[in-house]
PDB file of N, CA and C in Angstrom:
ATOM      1  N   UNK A1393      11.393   6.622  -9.273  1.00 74.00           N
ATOM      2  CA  UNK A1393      10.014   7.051  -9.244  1.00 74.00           C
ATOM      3  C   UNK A1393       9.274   6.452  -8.049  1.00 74.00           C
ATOM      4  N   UNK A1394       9.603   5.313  -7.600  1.00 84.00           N
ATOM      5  CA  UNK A1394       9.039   4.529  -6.351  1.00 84.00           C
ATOM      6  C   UNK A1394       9.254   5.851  -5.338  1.00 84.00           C
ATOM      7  N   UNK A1395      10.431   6.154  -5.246  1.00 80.00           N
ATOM      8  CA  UNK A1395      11.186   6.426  -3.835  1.00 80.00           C
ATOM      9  C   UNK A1395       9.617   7.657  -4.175  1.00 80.00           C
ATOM     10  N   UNK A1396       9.636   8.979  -4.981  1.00 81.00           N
ATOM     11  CA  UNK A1396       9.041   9.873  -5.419  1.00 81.00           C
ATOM     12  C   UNK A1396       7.279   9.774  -4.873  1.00 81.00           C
ATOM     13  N   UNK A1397       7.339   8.539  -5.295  1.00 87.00           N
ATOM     14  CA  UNK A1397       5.517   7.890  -4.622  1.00 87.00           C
ATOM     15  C   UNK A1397       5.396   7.825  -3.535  1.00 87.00           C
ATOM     16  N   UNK A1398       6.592   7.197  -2.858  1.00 85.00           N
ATOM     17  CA  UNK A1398       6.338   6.941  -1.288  1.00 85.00           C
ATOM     18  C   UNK A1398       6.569   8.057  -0.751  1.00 85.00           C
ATOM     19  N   UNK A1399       7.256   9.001  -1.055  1.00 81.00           N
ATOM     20  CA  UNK A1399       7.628  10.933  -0.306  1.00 81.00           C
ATOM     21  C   UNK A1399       6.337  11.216  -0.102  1.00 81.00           C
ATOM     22  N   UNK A1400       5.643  11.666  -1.679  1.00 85.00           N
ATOM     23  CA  UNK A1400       4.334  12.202  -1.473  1.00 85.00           C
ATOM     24  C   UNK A1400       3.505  11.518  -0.572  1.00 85.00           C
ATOM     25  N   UNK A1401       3.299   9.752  -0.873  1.00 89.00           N
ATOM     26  CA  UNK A1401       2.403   9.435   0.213  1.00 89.00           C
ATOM     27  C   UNK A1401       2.746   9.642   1.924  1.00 89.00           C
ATOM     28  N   UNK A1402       4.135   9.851   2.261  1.00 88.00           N
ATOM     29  CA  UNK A1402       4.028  10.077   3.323  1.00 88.00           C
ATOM     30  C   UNK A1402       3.901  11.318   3.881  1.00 88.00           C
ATOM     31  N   UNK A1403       3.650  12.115   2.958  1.00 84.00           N
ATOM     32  CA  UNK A1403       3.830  13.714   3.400  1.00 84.00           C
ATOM     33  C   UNK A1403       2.312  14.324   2.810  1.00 84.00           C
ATOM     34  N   UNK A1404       1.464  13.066   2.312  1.00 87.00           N
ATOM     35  CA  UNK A1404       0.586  13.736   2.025  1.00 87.00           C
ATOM     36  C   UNK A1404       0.193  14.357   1.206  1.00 87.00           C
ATOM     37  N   UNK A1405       1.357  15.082  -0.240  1.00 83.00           N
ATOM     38  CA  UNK A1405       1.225  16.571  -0.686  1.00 83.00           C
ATOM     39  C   UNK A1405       1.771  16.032  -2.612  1.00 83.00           C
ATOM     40  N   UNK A1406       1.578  16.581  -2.635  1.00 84.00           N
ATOM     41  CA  UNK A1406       2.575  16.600  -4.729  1.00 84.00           C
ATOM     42  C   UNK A1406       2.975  17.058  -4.960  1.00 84.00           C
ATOM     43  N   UNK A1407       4.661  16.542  -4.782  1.00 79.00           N
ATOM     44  CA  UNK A1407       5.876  17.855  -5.536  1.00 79.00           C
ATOM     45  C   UNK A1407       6.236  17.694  -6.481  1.00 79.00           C
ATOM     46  N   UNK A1408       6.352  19.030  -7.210  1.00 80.00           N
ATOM     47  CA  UNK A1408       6.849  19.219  -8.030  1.00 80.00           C
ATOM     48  C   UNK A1408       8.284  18.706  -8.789  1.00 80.00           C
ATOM     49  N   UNK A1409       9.403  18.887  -8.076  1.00 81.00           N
ATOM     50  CA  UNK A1409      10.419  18.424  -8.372  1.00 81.00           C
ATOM     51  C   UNK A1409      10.793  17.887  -6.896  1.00 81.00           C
ATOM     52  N   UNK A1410      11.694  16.378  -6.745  1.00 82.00           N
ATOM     53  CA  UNK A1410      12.588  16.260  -5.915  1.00 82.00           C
ATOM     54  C   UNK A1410      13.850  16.053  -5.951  1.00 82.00           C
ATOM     55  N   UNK A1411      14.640  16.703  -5.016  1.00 83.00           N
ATOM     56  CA  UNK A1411      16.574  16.587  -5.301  1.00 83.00           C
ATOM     57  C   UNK A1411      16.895  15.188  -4.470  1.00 83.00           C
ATOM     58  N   UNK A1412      17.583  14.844  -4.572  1.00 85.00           N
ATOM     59  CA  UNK A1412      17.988  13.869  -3.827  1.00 85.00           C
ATOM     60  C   UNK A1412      19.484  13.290  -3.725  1.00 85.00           C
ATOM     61  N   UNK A1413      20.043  13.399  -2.785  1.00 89.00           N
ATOM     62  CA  UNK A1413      22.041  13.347  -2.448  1.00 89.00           C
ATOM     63  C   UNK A1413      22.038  11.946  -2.167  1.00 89.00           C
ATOM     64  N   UNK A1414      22.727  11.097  -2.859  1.00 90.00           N
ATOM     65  CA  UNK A1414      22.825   9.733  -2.383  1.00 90.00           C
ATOM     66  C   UNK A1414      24.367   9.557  -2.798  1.00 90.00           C
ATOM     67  N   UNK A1415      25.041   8.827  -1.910  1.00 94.00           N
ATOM     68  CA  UNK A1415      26.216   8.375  -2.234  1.00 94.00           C
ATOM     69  C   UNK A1415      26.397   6.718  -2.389  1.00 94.00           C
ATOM     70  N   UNK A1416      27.329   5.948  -2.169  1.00 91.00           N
ATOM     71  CA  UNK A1416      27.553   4.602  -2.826  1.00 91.00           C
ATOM     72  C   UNK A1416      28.591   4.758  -1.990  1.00 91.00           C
ATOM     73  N   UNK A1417      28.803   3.960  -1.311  1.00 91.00           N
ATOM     74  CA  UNK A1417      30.204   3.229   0.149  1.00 91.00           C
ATOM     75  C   UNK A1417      30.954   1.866  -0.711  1.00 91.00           C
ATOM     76  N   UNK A1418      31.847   1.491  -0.517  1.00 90.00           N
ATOM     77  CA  UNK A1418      32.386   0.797  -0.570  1.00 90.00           C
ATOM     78  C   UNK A1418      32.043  -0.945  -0.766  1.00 90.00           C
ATOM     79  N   UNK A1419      31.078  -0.791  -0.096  1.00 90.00           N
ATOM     80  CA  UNK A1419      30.394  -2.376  -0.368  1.00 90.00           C
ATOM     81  C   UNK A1419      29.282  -2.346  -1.756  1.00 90.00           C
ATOM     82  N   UNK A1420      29.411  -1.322  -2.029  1.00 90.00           N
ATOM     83  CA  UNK A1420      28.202  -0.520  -2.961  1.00 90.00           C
ATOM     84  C   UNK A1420      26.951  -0.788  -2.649  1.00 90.00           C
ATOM     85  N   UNK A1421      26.474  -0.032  -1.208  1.00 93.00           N
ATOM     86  CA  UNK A1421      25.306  -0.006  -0.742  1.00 93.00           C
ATOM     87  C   UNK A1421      25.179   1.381  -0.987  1.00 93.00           C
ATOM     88  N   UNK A1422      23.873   1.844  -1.394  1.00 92.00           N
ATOM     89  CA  UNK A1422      23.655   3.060  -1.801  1.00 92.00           C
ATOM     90  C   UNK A1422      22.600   3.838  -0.426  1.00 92.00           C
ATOM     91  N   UNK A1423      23.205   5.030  -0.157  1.00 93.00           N
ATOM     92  CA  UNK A1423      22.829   5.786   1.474  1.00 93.00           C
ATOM     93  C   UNK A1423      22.119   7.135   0.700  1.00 93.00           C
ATOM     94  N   UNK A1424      20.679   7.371   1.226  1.00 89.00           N
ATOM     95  CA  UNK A1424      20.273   8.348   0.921  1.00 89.00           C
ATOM     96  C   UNK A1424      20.960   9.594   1.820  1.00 89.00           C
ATOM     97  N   UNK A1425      21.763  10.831   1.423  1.00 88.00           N
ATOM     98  CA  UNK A1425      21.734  11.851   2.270  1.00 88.00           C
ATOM     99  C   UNK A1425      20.535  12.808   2.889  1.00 88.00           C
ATOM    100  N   UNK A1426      19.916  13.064   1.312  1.00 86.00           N
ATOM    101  CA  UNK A1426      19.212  14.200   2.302  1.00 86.00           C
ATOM    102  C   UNK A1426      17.836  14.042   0.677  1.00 86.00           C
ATOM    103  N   UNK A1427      16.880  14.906   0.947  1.00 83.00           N
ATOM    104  CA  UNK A1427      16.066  14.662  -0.122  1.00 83.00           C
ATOM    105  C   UNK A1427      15.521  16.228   0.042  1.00 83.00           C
ATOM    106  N   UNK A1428      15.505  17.092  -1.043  1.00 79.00           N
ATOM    107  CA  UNK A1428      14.583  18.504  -1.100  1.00 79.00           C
ATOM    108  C   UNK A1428      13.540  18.541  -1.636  1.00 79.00           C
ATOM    109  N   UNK A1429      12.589  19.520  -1.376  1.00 72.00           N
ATOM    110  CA  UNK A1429      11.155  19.667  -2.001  1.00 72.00           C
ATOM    111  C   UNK A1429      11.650  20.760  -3.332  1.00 72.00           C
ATOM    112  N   UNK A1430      12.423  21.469  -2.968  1.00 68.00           N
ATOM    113  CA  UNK A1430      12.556  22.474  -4.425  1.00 68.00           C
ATOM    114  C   UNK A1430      14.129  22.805  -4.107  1.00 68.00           C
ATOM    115  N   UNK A1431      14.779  21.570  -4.713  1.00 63.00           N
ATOM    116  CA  UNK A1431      16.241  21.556  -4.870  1.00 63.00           C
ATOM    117  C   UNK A1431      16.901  22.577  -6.056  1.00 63.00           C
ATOM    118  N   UNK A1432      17.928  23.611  -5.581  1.00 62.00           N
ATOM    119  CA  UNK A1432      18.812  24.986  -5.728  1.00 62.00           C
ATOM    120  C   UNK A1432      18.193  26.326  -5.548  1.00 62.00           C
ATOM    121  N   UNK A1433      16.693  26.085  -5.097  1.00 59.00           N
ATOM    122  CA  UNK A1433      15.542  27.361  -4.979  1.00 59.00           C
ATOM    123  C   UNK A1433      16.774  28.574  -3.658  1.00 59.00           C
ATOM    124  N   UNK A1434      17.375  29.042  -3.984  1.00 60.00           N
ATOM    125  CA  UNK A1434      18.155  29.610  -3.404  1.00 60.00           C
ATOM    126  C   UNK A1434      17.887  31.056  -2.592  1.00 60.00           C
ATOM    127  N   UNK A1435      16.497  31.245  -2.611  1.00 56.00           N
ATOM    128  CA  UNK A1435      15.711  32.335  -2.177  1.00 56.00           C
ATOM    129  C   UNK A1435      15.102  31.185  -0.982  1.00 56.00           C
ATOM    130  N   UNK A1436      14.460  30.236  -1.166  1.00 58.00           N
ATOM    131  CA  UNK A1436      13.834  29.489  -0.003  1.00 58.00           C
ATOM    132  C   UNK A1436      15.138  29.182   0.786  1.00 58.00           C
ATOM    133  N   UNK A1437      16.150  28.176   0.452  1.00 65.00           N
ATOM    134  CA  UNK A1437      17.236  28.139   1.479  1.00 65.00           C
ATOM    135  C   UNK A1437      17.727  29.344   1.881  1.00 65.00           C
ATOM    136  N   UNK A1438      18.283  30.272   1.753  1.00 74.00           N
ATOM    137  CA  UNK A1438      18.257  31.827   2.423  1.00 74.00           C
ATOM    138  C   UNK A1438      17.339  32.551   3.452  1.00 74.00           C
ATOM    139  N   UNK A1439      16.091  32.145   2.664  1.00 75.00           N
ATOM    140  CA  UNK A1439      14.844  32.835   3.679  1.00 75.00           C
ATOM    141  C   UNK A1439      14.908  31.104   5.178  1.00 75.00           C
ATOM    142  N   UNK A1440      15.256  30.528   4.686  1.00 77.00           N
ATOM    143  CA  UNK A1440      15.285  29.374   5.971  1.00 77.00           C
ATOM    144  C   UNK A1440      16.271  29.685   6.812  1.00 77.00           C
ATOM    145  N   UNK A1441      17.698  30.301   6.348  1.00 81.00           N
ATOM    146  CA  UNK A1441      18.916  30.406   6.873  1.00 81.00           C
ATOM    147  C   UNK A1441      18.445  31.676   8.130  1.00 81.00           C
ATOM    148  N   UNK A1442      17.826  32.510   7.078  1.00 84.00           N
ATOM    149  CA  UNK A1442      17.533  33.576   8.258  1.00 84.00           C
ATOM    150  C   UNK A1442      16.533  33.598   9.099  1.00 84.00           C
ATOM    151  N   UNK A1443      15.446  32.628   8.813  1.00 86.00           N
ATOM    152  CA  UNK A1443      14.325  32.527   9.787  1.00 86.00           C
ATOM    153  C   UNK A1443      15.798  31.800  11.665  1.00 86.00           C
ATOM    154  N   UNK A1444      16.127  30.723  10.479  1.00 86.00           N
ATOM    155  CA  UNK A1444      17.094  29.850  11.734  1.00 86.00           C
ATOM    156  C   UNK A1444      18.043  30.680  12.616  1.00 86.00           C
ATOM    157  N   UNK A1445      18.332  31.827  12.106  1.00 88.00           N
ATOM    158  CA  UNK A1445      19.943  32.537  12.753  1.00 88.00           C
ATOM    159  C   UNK A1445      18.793  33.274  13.610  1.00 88.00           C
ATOM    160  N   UNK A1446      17.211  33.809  13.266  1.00 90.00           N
ATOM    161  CA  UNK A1446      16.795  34.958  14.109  1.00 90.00           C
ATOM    162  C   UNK A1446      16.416  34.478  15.218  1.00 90.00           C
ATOM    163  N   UNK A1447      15.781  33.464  15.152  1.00 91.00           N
ATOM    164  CA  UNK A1447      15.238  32.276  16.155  1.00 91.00           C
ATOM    165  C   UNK A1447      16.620  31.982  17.337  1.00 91.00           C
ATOM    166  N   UNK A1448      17.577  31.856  16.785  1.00 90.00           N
ATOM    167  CA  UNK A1448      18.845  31.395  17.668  1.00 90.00           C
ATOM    168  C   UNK A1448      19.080  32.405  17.972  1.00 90.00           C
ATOM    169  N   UNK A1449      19.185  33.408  17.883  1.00 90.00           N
ATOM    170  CA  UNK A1449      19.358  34.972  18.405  1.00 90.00           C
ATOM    171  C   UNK A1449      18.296  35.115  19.536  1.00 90.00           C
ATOM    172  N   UNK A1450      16.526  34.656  19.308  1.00 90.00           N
ATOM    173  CA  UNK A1450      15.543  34.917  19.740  1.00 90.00           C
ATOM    174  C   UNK A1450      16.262  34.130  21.406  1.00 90.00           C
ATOM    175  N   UNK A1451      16.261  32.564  21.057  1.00 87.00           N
ATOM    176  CA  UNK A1451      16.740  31.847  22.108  1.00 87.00           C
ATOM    177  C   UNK A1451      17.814  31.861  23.240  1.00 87.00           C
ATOM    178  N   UNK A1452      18.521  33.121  22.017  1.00 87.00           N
ATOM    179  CA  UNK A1452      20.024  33.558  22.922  1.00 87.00           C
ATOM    180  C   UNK A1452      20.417  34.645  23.994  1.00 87.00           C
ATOM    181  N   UNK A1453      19.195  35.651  23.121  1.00 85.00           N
ATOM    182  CA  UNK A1453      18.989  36.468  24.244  1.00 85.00           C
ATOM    183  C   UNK A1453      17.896  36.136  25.155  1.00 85.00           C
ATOM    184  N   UNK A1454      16.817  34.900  25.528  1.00 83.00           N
ATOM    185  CA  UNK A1454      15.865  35.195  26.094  1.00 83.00           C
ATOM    186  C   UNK A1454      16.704  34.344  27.480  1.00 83.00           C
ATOM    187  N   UNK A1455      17.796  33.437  26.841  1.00 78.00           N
ATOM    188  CA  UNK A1455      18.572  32.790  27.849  1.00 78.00           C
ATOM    189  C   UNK A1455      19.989  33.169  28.388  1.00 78.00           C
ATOM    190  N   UNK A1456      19.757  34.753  28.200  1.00 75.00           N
ATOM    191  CA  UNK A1456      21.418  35.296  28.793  1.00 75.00           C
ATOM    192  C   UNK A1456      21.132  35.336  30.231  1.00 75.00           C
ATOM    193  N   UNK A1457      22.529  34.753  30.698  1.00 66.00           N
ATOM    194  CA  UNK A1457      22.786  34.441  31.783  1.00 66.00           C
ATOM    195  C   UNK A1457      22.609  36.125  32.549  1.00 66.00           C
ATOM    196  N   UNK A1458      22.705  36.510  33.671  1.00 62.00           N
ATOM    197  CA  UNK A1458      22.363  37.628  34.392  1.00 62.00           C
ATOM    198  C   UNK A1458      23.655  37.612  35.252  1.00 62.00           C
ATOM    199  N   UNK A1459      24.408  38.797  35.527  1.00 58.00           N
ATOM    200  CA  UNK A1459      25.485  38.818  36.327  1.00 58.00           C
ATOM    201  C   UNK A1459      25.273  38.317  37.591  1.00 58.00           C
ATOM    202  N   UNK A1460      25.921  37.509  38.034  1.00 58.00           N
ATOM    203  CA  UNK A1460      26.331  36.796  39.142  1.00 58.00           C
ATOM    204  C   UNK A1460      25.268  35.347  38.965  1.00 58.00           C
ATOM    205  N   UNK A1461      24.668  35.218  37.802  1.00 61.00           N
ATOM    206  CA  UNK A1461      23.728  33.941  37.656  1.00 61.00           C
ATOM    207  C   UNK A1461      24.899  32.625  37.116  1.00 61.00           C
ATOM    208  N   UNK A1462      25.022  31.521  37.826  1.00 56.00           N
ATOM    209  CA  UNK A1462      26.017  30.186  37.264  1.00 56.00           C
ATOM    210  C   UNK A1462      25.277  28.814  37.278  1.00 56.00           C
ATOM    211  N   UNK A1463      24.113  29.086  36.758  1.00 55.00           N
ATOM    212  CA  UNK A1463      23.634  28.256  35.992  1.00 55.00           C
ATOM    213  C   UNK A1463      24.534  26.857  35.530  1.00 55.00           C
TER     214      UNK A1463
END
């Protein structure tokens, strides 16, 4: 619940649910991976996947090389 207090205060905002991936190494120090605002929402990760692929498309064609260009 700490970790949960300090998210919101640093982000400002109040979530609802948080996910959070932590693993445990060998010395048993515990490593946060990654932390979500609306962990398995599988319509938001999708709609992110495709904002990201159109954008890299956007970037890919605005930086195609031009025949005889060797950049």
């Amino acid at each position: 619940m700490q970790f949960a207090r300090h998210f919101e205060e640093l982000y400002n905002h109040k979530f609802s649910e948080l996910g959070v991936d932590i693993g445990l190494d060998e010395n048993r120090k515990i490593w946060i991976y990654e932390v979500n605002w609306h962990p398995g929402q599988i319509f938001i990760e999708s709609r992110w996947a495709r904002n990201a692929v159109m954008y890299a498309l956007y970037v890919a064609k605005k930086n195609r090389r031009k025949k005889g260009d060797y950049r």
